[in-house]
C-alpha cells in the first residue's frame, strides 16, 4: 500500500514582497531616525505619571500604610491586587519567547521581542507593591536571607518568601533572555548607524558581534539554554503567587485549583496586554506586514483557549464549594454572587467568561478593532478577578461581626495609575532606541531563509525541490 503525500503551502508569516534588506530597513528605521514629536508627547505624559507614583510612594513612606484603604479584616488591598495583576501580565513575554521557541513556532518571531520587553517592565511594576506593602520599606532587606541587626531569619516555609525568589529569578532570566536575543540586532544597528555616539553605544551593547559562524554557534547555544531555564519559570512563578493564597485557611483562598487557574489567567491577561500594545505599535510604526492579521488571529486563539480554562476554573470553584459541604466555602461563594462585592463578580464574569466566547468566530478574531476592544476588556476583567480574590474573601471572613467593607483611597488609586507611568516610560524608551522586532529571527522564517526550497524567480516555495532524489547503486559481486 502506498500513500501519496502532497505539499500544502502555508500562508507566509511575513506579508508583502520583502527582502532581507527591506526587513532590516523597516525595523532599524525607528531607532536610527530622529525622534518624532508624538513620542515626546507620550514620553512626557508617562513621566508625569511616574512622578505621581514616586510622590505617592514618598508620602506612603512618610505617613505609613494608613493612607491606604486597608482595614481589619481586609489587610491585603490594592497593593496585592496590583502585584498579582502586573505579574500576570508579565507572563506572556517569556511564554512567547521560551515555550513557543522550543516548540518551533515561527509566528512568535513577529512579537517575541516586544513581549519580552513588556514582561520585564511589568515585573518591575509588580515588584514595587510587595515592597511598599510591608510598611517599613527601609527594612525590606529582611526578606532576604542575609544577616541583619535584629538577627531575624526569613521563614523558608512561607510562600511569601518563595515569591521573593521566584519573581526575582524570573526577572533575571527574562532580562538575560531578552538581552541575548538583542545582540545580533544591536550589531545591525551599530553597522547602520551614522552618528558616532550611536555607533559607540550600539557597538558596546553588541559585545563585539561580527556575525561569524562561531558567534552564531555560541548565540544559538546560549539562547537554547536560557529558553530551557525560562520554561519552568513561566509555570512556577504564578503557581507560587497562587500559593500565597492557597496555603491559607481563608474561605475562598484555600483551594487546590489555584495553581493551574492562576497560570491560565496569567497567560490570558498577558496575551491581552501584548495584543493591546501590538495593535497600537503596528499602526504607528507601519509594521502591518510583520505583525499581521494571521499573527493576531493566532494570539486570539491562545486567548480563547486560556479564557475558557479560566471560565472552567470559576465553575469548578463553585462546584467544589458546593460538593465539599464546607459551609464557610459555600458561604463565601454565595457572597461573591449576591454579597457586597457582587458588582465586581458580575463585571468579572462578563469580561472573563462571556467576552472570550466571541473569539470562536473567525471574523472577530481577524478584526483589528474588535480584537483591541476585547483585549482591553480582558485586562479589566483580570484585574477584577484579583480584586475579588484579595478583597472580597478577606472582607467577609469567618465571623460576620468582623466584616468590613473595603474602599480604596485617593492614594490607592494614584499609586496604581502611577505604575502605568513607570511601565510606559521604559516601554517608550525601548520602542525609541531598540529594535522592537527581532530582525534576525524574522529573517529566519522568511522563504528566502530556506534556499533549498525557494525559487528566486517566482519568489515562492518550490515543491519540486523537496522531492527525494533516487540514487541507484551498482551491484557488485
Short mmCIF file of C-alpha atoms in Angstrom, two decimals:
data_model
loop_
_atom_site.label_atom_id
_atom_site.label_comp_id
_atom_site.label_asym_id
_atom_site.label_seq_id
_atom_site.Cartn_x
_atom_site.Cartn_y
_atom_site.Cartn_z
CA UNK A 1 0.00 0.00 0.00
CA UNK A 2 1.41 3.34 -0.93
CA UNK A 3 0.40 6.83 0.13
CA UNK A 4 0.85 9.94 -1.95
CA UNK A 5 1.90 12.96 0.02
CA UNK A 6 1.31 16.42 -1.39
CA UNK A 7 2.80 19.61 -0.19
CA UNK A 8 0.24 22.18 1.02
CA UNK A 9 1.70 25.64 1.23
CA UNK A 10 1.06 27.60 4.41
CA UNK A 11 0.37 31.34 4.46
CA UNK A 12 3.59 33.33 4.61
CA UNK A 13 4.41 34.55 8.10
CA UNK A 14 5.68 37.85 6.72
CA UNK A 15 3.32 39.58 4.32
CA UNK A 16 4.34 41.72 1.37
CA UNK A 17 7.18 41.40 -1.09
CA UNK A 18 10.06 41.84 1.32
CA UNK A 19 13.72 41.01 1.05
CA UNK A 20 16.19 40.65 3.93
CA UNK A 21 17.33 44.22 3.26
CA UNK A 22 13.84 45.72 3.36
CA UNK A 23 13.06 43.94 6.65
CA UNK A 24 16.25 45.35 8.19
CA UNK A 25 15.44 48.85 6.95
CA UNK A 26 11.84 48.68 8.17
CA UNK A 27 12.76 47.70 11.73
CA UNK A 28 16.02 49.62 12.09
CA UNK A 29 14.44 52.82 10.78
CA UNK A 30 12.78 53.70 14.10
CA UNK A 31 15.81 53.66 16.43
CA UNK A 32 18.05 55.33 13.84
CA UNK A 33 15.68 58.12 12.77
CA UNK A 34 15.13 61.49 14.51
CA UNK A 35 12.73 61.35 17.44
CA UNK A 36 9.13 62.19 16.37
CA UNK A 37 7.17 64.86 18.28
CA UNK A 38 4.42 62.38 19.17
CA UNK A 39 6.98 60.28 21.05
CA UNK A 40 7.99 63.29 23.16
CA UNK A 41 4.33 63.90 24.00
CA UNK A 42 3.74 60.28 25.05
CA UNK A 43 7.02 60.20 26.98
CA UNK A 44 6.10 63.41 28.79
CA UNK A 45 2.73 62.03 29.88
CA UNK A 46 4.39 58.84 31.09
CA UNK A 47 6.90 60.88 33.08
CA UNK A 48 4.08 62.81 34.74
CA UNK A 49 2.50 59.53 35.86
CA UNK A 50 5.90 58.28 37.02
CA UNK A 51 6.38 61.41 39.14
CA UNK A 52 2.91 60.84 40.63
CA UNK A 53 3.97 57.28 41.53
CA UNK A 54 7.15 58.49 43.20
CA UNK A 55 5.18 61.14 45.09
CA UNK A 56 2.64 58.55 46.27
CA UNK A 57 5.40 56.22 47.46
CA UNK A 58 7.20 59.10 49.17
CA UNK A 59 4.05 60.07 51.06
CA UNK A 60 3.48 56.41 51.96
CA UNK A 61 6.96 56.15 53.44
CA UNK A 62 6.37 59.41 55.35
CA UNK A 63 2.90 58.62 56.72
CA UNK A 64 2.60 54.81 56.61
CA UNK A 65 0.09 52.40 55.14
CA UNK A 66 -2.73 54.21 56.96
CA UNK A 67 -3.11 56.40 53.87
CA UNK A 68 -4.48 53.33 52.05
CA UNK A 69 -7.96 51.90 52.46
CA UNK A 70 -6.76 48.86 54.39
CA UNK A 71 -8.84 47.85 57.37
CA UNK A 72 -9.39 44.89 59.61
CA UNK A 73 -10.02 42.25 58.17
CA UNK A 74 -9.04 43.46 54.62
CA UNK A 75 -5.30 43.76 55.31
CA UNK A 76 -4.46 42.94 51.68
CA UNK A 77 -5.90 45.62 49.47
CA UNK A 78 -4.95 47.23 46.19
CA UNK A 79 -1.23 46.64 46.62
CA UNK A 80 -1.60 42.86 46.42
CA UNK A 81 -4.24 43.05 43.67
CA UNK A 82 -1.90 45.17 41.55
CA UNK A 83 1.08 42.94 42.32
CA UNK A 84 -0.71 39.81 41.07
CA UNK A 85 -2.15 41.68 38.07
CA UNK A 86 1.21 43.02 36.89
CA UNK A 87 2.96 39.66 37.44
CA UNK A 88 0.25 38.01 35.36
CA UNK A 89 0.81 40.46 32.53
CA UNK A 90 4.50 39.68 32.69
CA UNK A 91 3.81 36.06 31.85
CA UNK A 92 3.17 36.28 28.14
CA UNK A 93 6.60 37.54 27.15
CA UNK A 94 8.59 34.58 28.40
CA UNK A 95 5.89 32.17 27.28
CA UNK A 96 6.15 33.52 23.71
CA UNK A 97 9.94 33.63 23.86
CA UNK A 98 10.76 30.37 25.56
CA UNK A 99 7.98 27.82 25.20
CA UNK A 100 6.96 28.78 21.67
CA UNK A 101 10.65 28.87 20.71
CA UNK A 102 11.17 25.30 21.98
CA UNK A 103 8.09 24.21 20.01
CA UNK A 104 9.48 25.93 16.89
CA UNK A 105 6.50 28.23 16.40
CA UNK A 106 7.72 30.63 13.73
CA UNK A 107 4.91 33.14 14.23
CA UNK A 108 6.37 34.15 17.60
CA UNK A 109 9.23 35.98 15.86
CA UNK A 110 6.95 38.92 15.00
CA UNK A 111 6.13 39.66 18.62
CA UNK A 112 8.66 37.97 20.91
CA UNK A 113 10.98 40.99 21.35
CA UNK A 114 8.01 43.19 22.01
CA UNK A 115 6.51 40.77 24.55
CA UNK A 116 9.83 40.17 26.32
CA UNK A 117 10.25 43.90 26.92
CA UNK A 118 6.69 44.07 28.23
CA UNK A 119 7.47 41.21 30.64
CA UNK A 120 10.48 42.95 32.14
CA UNK A 121 8.69 46.26 32.65
CA UNK A 122 5.55 44.58 34.03
CA UNK A 123 7.59 42.61 36.58
CA UNK A 124 9.30 45.86 37.63
CA UNK A 125 5.86 47.39 38.28
CA UNK A 126 4.77 44.26 40.15
CA UNK A 127 7.85 44.27 42.37
CA UNK A 128 7.01 47.69 43.77
CA UNK A 129 3.83 46.62 45.55
CA UNK A 130 5.03 43.88 47.94
CA UNK A 131 7.98 46.11 48.84
CA UNK A 132 5.86 49.12 49.78
CA UNK A 133 3.12 46.98 51.30
CA UNK A 134 5.38 45.92 54.18
CA UNK A 135 5.08 49.44 55.59
CA UNK A 136 8.63 49.95 56.81
CA UNK A 137 10.21 49.78 53.38
CA UNK A 138 13.65 50.65 54.74
CA UNK A 139 13.91 47.16 56.27
CA UNK A 140 12.70 45.29 53.19
CA UNK A 141 16.09 43.60 53.03
CA UNK A 142 14.91 41.42 55.93
CA UNK A 143 13.09 39.26 53.39
CA UNK A 144 16.46 38.16 52.05
CA UNK A 145 18.50 35.52 53.90
CA UNK A 146 21.28 37.88 54.96
CA UNK A 147 22.46 38.82 58.48
CA UNK A 148 20.64 41.83 59.94
CA UNK A 149 20.62 43.79 63.19
CA UNK A 150 17.51 42.03 64.52
CA UNK A 151 19.03 38.59 63.98
CA UNK A 152 15.77 37.69 62.24
CA UNK A 153 15.83 34.98 59.60
CA UNK A 154 13.29 34.56 56.80
CA UNK A 155 10.65 31.89 57.23
CA UNK A 156 11.57 29.44 54.49
CA UNK A 157 8.29 27.56 54.86
CA UNK A 158 6.31 30.65 53.81
CA UNK A 159 5.21 31.06 50.18
CA UNK A 160 5.66 34.81 50.66
CA UNK A 161 9.40 34.15 50.77
CA UNK A 162 9.20 31.77 47.82
CA UNK A 163 7.65 34.68 45.95
CA UNK A 164 10.75 36.79 46.50
CA UNK A 165 12.98 34.11 44.97
CA UNK A 166 10.56 33.12 42.20
CA UNK A 167 9.85 36.64 40.94
CA UNK A 168 13.48 37.80 41.20
CA UNK A 169 14.70 34.67 39.35
CA UNK A 170 12.03 35.12 36.70
CA UNK A 171 13.03 38.74 36.21
CA UNK A 172 16.75 37.89 35.97
CA UNK A 173 16.29 35.07 33.44
CA UNK A 174 13.80 37.11 31.39
CA UNK A 175 16.24 40.05 31.27
CA UNK A 176 19.13 37.80 30.18
CA UNK A 177 16.94 36.10 27.58
CA UNK A 178 15.87 39.45 26.19
CA UNK A 179 19.39 40.83 26.06
CA UNK A 180 20.92 37.73 24.44
CA UNK A 181 18.26 37.88 21.72
CA UNK A 182 19.05 41.54 21.13
CA UNK A 183 22.79 41.10 20.47
CA UNK A 184 22.69 40.34 16.68
CA UNK A 185 20.21 43.18 16.14
CA UNK A 186 22.30 45.63 18.16
CA UNK A 187 25.20 44.79 15.86
CA UNK A 188 22.95 45.54 12.87
CA UNK A 189 22.11 48.95 14.34
CA UNK A 190 25.80 49.56 15.03
CA UNK A 191 26.65 48.88 11.39
CA UNK A 192 23.84 51.07 10.04
CA UNK A 193 24.15 53.98 12.48
CA UNK A 194 25.50 57.26 11.09
CA UNK A 195 26.24 59.18 14.30
CA UNK A 196 29.37 58.41 16.27
CA UNK A 197 27.53 58.24 19.61
CA UNK A 198 25.04 55.71 18.24
CA UNK A 199 27.84 53.62 16.73
CA UNK A 200 29.73 53.51 20.02
CA UNK A 201 26.62 52.86 22.13
CA UNK A 202 25.26 50.05 19.97
CA UNK A 203 28.79 48.71 19.49
CA UNK A 204 29.36 48.35 23.24
CA UNK A 205 25.96 46.74 23.70
CA UNK A 206 26.61 44.31 20.80
CA UNK A 207 29.60 42.85 22.69
CA UNK A 208 31.81 42.70 19.62
CA UNK A 209 29.38 40.69 17.48
CA UNK A 210 30.78 40.03 13.99
CA UNK A 211 28.21 37.56 12.65
CA UNK A 212 30.80 34.81 12.31
CA UNK A 213 29.94 31.14 12.49
CA UNK A 214 31.43 30.97 15.99
CA UNK A 215 29.26 33.93 17.10
CA UNK A 216 26.11 32.27 15.84
CA UNK A 217 27.07 28.92 17.33
CA UNK A 218 27.51 30.45 20.81
CA UNK A 219 24.39 32.55 20.36
CA UNK A 220 22.17 29.61 19.46
CA UNK A 221 23.54 27.58 22.35
CA UNK A 222 23.00 30.36 24.92
CA UNK A 223 19.52 31.10 23.59
CA UNK A 224 18.50 27.44 23.84
CA UNK A 225 19.83 27.11 27.41
CA UNK A 226 18.02 30.26 28.53
CA UNK A 227 14.81 29.06 26.86
CA UNK A 228 15.13 25.80 28.77
CA UNK A 229 15.65 27.68 32.06
CA UNK A 230 12.81 30.11 31.41
CA UNK A 231 10.19 27.49 30.51
CA UNK A 232 9.65 26.06 34.02
CA UNK A 233 9.76 29.59 35.43
CA UNK A 234 6.72 30.53 33.34
CA UNK A 235 4.75 27.88 35.19
CA UNK A 236 6.38 28.23 38.59
CA UNK A 237 6.09 31.99 39.16
CA UNK A 238 2.34 32.30 39.13
CA UNK A 239 1.97 28.91 40.80
CA UNK A 240 3.94 30.28 43.74
CA UNK A 241 1.94 33.51 43.67
CA UNK A 242 -1.21 31.38 43.96
CA UNK A 243 0.32 29.63 47.00
CA UNK A 244 0.29 33.00 48.80
CA UNK A 245 -3.47 32.50 48.93
CA UNK A 246 -4.00 28.74 48.62
CA UNK A 247 -1.96 27.62 51.65
CA UNK A 248 -4.01 29.80 53.99
CA UNK A 249 -7.29 28.75 55.64
CA UNK A 250 -9.30 31.77 54.46
CA UNK A 251 -12.56 30.69 52.74
CA UNK A 252 -12.25 31.46 49.03
CA UNK A 253 -8.47 31.07 49.12
CA UNK A 254 -7.91 27.54 50.42
CA UNK A 255 -8.19 25.74 47.08
CA UNK A 256 -6.00 23.25 45.19
CA UNK A 257 -7.27 24.58 41.86
CA UNK A 258 -5.43 27.88 42.31
CA UNK A 259 -2.04 26.99 40.70
CA UNK A 260 -3.33 25.95 37.23
CA UNK A 261 -6.08 28.56 37.44
CA UNK A 262 -3.57 31.35 38.15
CA UNK A 263 -1.21 30.24 35.37
CA UNK A 264 -4.01 30.11 32.78
CA UNK A 265 -5.24 33.53 33.94
CA UNK A 266 -1.74 34.97 33.72
CA UNK A 267 -1.26 33.77 30.14
CA UNK A 268 -4.73 35.05 29.29
CA UNK A 269 -4.06 38.56 30.62
CA UNK A 270 -0.50 38.61 29.29
CA UNK A 271 -1.61 37.88 25.73
CA UNK A 272 -4.33 40.50 26.06
CA UNK A 273 -1.78 43.15 27.04
CA UNK A 274 0.61 42.12 24.23
CA UNK A 275 -2.28 42.47 21.78
CA UNK A 276 -3.24 45.90 23.13
CA UNK A 277 0.29 47.24 22.73
CA UNK A 278 0.97 45.42 19.45
CA UNK A 279 -2.11 46.78 17.70
CA UNK A 280 -1.12 50.35 18.59
CA UNK A 281 2.56 49.90 17.66
CA UNK A 282 1.90 48.18 14.31
CA UNK A 283 -0.28 51.10 13.26
CA UNK A 284 2.06 53.90 14.40
CA UNK A 285 5.26 52.29 13.10
CA UNK A 286 3.66 50.78 9.96
CA UNK A 287 4.59 47.19 10.80
CA UNK A 288 1.39 45.60 9.48
CA UNK A 289 3.36 43.23 7.22
CA UNK A 290 5.18 41.72 10.21
CA UNK A 291 2.59 41.99 12.99
CA UNK A 292 -0.09 40.91 10.56
CA UNK A 293 -3.65 39.62 10.85
CA UNK A 294 -2.56 35.94 10.87
CA UNK A 295 -0.37 36.58 13.94
CA UNK A 296 -3.23 38.42 15.61
CA UNK A 297 -5.58 35.50 14.95
CA UNK A 298 -3.15 33.01 16.50
CA UNK A 299 -2.88 35.18 19.59
CA UNK A 300 -6.66 35.39 19.76
CA UNK A 301 -6.83 31.59 19.65
CA UNK A 302 -4.47 31.38 22.63
CA UNK A 303 -6.66 33.90 24.45
CA UNK A 304 -9.77 31.91 23.61
CA UNK A 305 -8.28 28.68 25.00
CA UNK A 306 -6.89 30.23 28.18
CA UNK A 307 -10.03 32.31 28.67
CA UNK A 308 -12.15 29.17 28.61
CA UNK A 309 -9.76 27.44 31.01
CA UNK A 310 -10.26 30.36 33.39
CA UNK A 311 -14.05 30.15 32.94
CA UNK A 312 -13.90 26.41 33.69
CA UNK A 313 -11.91 27.17 36.87
CA UNK A 314 -14.63 29.58 38.01
CA UNK A 315 -17.25 26.87 37.53
CA UNK A 316 -15.10 24.34 39.38
CA UNK A 317 -14.68 26.75 42.29
CA UNK A 318 -18.44 26.90 42.65
CA UNK A 319 -18.79 23.14 42.27
CA UNK A 320 -16.07 22.39 44.83
CA UNK A 321 -17.64 24.83 47.30
CA UNK A 322 -20.99 23.05 46.95
CA UNK A 323 -19.62 19.49 46.86
CA UNK A 324 -17.25 19.97 49.82
CA UNK A 325 -20.14 20.53 52.22
CA UNK A 326 -17.97 23.13 53.99
CA UNK A 327 -20.37 25.90 54.97
CA UNK A 328 -17.76 28.67 55.04
CA UNK A 329 -16.62 27.84 51.50
CA UNK A 330 -20.23 27.71 50.33
CA UNK A 331 -20.93 30.95 52.15
CA UNK A 332 -18.07 32.91 50.56
CA UNK A 333 -19.02 31.73 47.09
CA UNK A 334 -22.61 32.79 47.68
CA UNK A 335 -21.38 36.17 48.92
CA UNK A 336 -19.36 36.56 45.71
CA UNK A 337 -22.61 36.26 43.74
CA UNK A 338 -25.04 38.31 45.84
CA UNK A 339 -22.89 39.92 48.57
CA UNK A 340 -21.47 43.41 48.95
CA UNK A 341 -18.95 42.87 46.12
CA UNK A 342 -21.40 41.22 43.71
CA UNK A 343 -20.91 44.12 41.29
CA UNK A 344 -17.24 43.11 40.97
CA UNK A 345 -18.16 39.45 40.48
CA UNK A 346 -20.55 40.19 37.61
CA UNK A 347 -18.07 42.55 35.91
CA UNK A 348 -15.53 39.75 36.19
CA UNK A 349 -17.91 37.18 34.71
CA UNK A 350 -18.77 39.43 31.79
CA UNK A 351 -15.16 40.29 30.99
CA UNK A 352 -13.56 36.88 31.53
CA UNK A 353 -16.30 34.37 30.70
CA UNK A 354 -18.61 35.99 28.13
CA UNK A 355 -16.09 38.12 26.20
CA UNK A 356 -13.73 35.30 25.10
CA UNK A 357 -16.70 33.41 23.61
CA UNK A 358 -16.75 35.99 20.80
CA UNK A 359 -13.34 34.67 19.76
CA UNK A 360 -14.92 31.45 18.48
CA UNK A 361 -15.82 33.49 15.37
CA UNK A 362 -13.07 33.79 12.79
CA UNK A 363 -14.32 37.19 11.58
CA UNK A 364 -13.92 38.62 15.07
CA UNK A 365 -10.50 37.03 15.56
CA UNK A 366 -9.32 38.74 12.37
CA UNK A 367 -10.91 42.11 13.12
CA UNK A 368 -8.35 44.61 14.46
CA UNK A 369 -10.84 46.98 16.11
CA UNK A 370 -12.82 44.26 17.90
CA UNK A 371 -9.63 42.49 18.99
CA UNK A 372 -8.36 45.72 20.51
CA UNK A 373 -11.63 46.21 22.45
CA UNK A 374 -11.64 42.58 23.65
CA UNK A 375 -8.03 42.81 24.82
CA UNK A 376 -8.86 45.87 26.93
CA UNK A 377 -11.95 44.18 28.41
CA UNK A 378 -9.92 41.08 29.29
CA UNK A 379 -7.34 43.14 31.16
CA UNK A 380 -10.09 44.90 33.11
CA UNK A 381 -11.69 41.54 33.89
CA UNK A 382 -8.42 40.04 35.12
CA UNK A 383 -7.91 42.98 37.46
CA UNK A 384 -11.39 42.39 38.92
CA UNK A 385 -10.59 38.70 39.33
CA UNK A 386 -7.69 39.61 41.63
CA UNK A 387 -9.91 42.17 43.38
CA UNK A 388 -12.49 39.50 44.21
CA UNK A 389 -9.85 37.07 45.46
CA UNK A 390 -7.85 39.53 47.57
CA UNK A 391 -10.56 41.83 48.91
CA UNK A 392 -13.93 40.06 48.80
CA UNK A 393 -12.60 36.93 50.54
CA UNK A 394 -10.87 38.84 53.33
CA UNK A 395 -13.69 41.33 53.94
CA UNK A 396 -16.19 38.57 54.67
CA UNK A 397 -14.21 36.29 56.95
CA UNK A 398 -15.43 33.54 59.31
CA UNK A 399 -17.06 35.95 61.77
CA UNK A 400 -19.80 38.28 60.42
CA UNK A 401 -19.16 40.59 63.39
CA UNK A 402 -15.69 41.40 61.97
CA UNK A 403 -16.82 42.02 58.40
CA UNK A 404 -15.96 45.41 56.95
CA UNK A 405 -16.26 46.99 53.52
CA UNK A 406 -13.02 47.86 51.73
CA UNK A 407 -12.93 51.17 49.86
CA UNK A 408 -9.80 52.38 48.08
CA UNK A 409 -8.48 55.82 48.95
CA UNK A 410 -7.08 58.51 46.67
CA UNK A 411 -3.57 57.20 47.38
CA UNK A 412 -4.52 53.64 46.45
CA UNK A 413 -5.79 54.80 43.09
CA UNK A 414 -2.95 57.14 42.12
CA UNK A 415 -0.32 54.58 43.15
CA UNK A 416 -1.87 52.10 40.74
CA UNK A 417 -2.21 54.70 37.95
CA UNK A 418 1.37 55.79 38.61
CA UNK A 419 2.70 52.33 37.80
CA UNK A 420 1.48 52.84 34.23
CA UNK A 421 3.87 55.79 34.15
CA UNK A 422 6.76 53.53 35.13
CA UNK A 423 5.71 50.89 32.60
CA UNK A 424 5.25 53.26 29.66
CA UNK A 425 8.38 55.30 30.43
CA UNK A 426 10.54 52.21 29.96
CA UNK A 427 8.39 50.85 27.14
CA UNK A 428 8.64 54.07 25.13
CA UNK A 429 12.42 54.14 25.65
CA UNK A 430 12.51 50.58 24.34
CA UNK A 431 10.46 51.49 21.26
CA UNK A 432 12.60 54.54 20.58
CA UNK A 433 16.13 53.16 20.94
CA UNK A 434 15.94 49.39 20.39
CA UNK A 435 14.61 47.22 17.54
CA UNK A 436 11.06 46.32 18.61
CA UNK A 437 11.06 43.24 16.37
CA UNK A 438 13.78 40.56 16.32
CA UNK A 439 15.37 41.29 12.92
CA UNK A 440 17.49 38.15 12.73
CA UNK A 441 14.66 35.85 13.86
CA UNK A 442 12.11 37.34 11.46
CA UNK A 443 14.50 36.76 8.57
CA UNK A 444 14.79 33.14 9.70
CA UNK A 445 11.10 32.45 8.97
CA UNK A 446 11.09 34.07 5.52
CA UNK A 447 11.11 31.79 2.44
CA UNK A 448 14.49 33.19 1.40
CA UNK A 449 15.98 31.67 4.56
CA UNK A 450 15.48 28.20 3.08
CA UNK A 451 17.43 28.31 -0.18
CA UNK A 452 16.91 24.61 -0.88
CA UNK A 453 13.17 25.07 -1.40
CA UNK A 454 13.00 28.67 -2.53
CA UNK A 455 12.68 29.71 -6.15
CA UNK A 456 14.39 33.06 -6.72
CA UNK A 457 12.44 33.75 -9.92
CA UNK A 458 8.89 33.18 -8.65
CA UNK A 459 9.76 34.11 -5.03
CA UNK A 460 7.70 31.17 -3.85
CA UNK A 461 8.20 27.76 -2.30
CA UNK A 462 9.26 25.26 -4.95
CA UNK A 463 7.75 21.85 -4.17
CA UNK A 464 9.81 20.08 -6.83
CA UNK A 465 12.95 20.81 -4.84
CA UNK A 466 11.60 18.81 -1.90
CA UNK A 467 11.16 15.58 -3.86
CA UNK A 468 13.63 12.88 -2.86
CA UNK A 469 16.33 12.04 -5.35
CA UNK A 470 16.64 8.33 -6.16
CA UNK A 471 20.17 7.13 -6.39
CA UNK A 472 20.80 3.71 -7.90
CA UNK A 473 23.76 1.81 -6.72
CA UNK A 474 25.51 -0.64 -8.92
CA UNK A 475 25.55 -4.16 -7.58
CA UNK A 476 28.94 -5.63 -7.17
CA UNK A 477 29.66 -9.28 -6.75
#
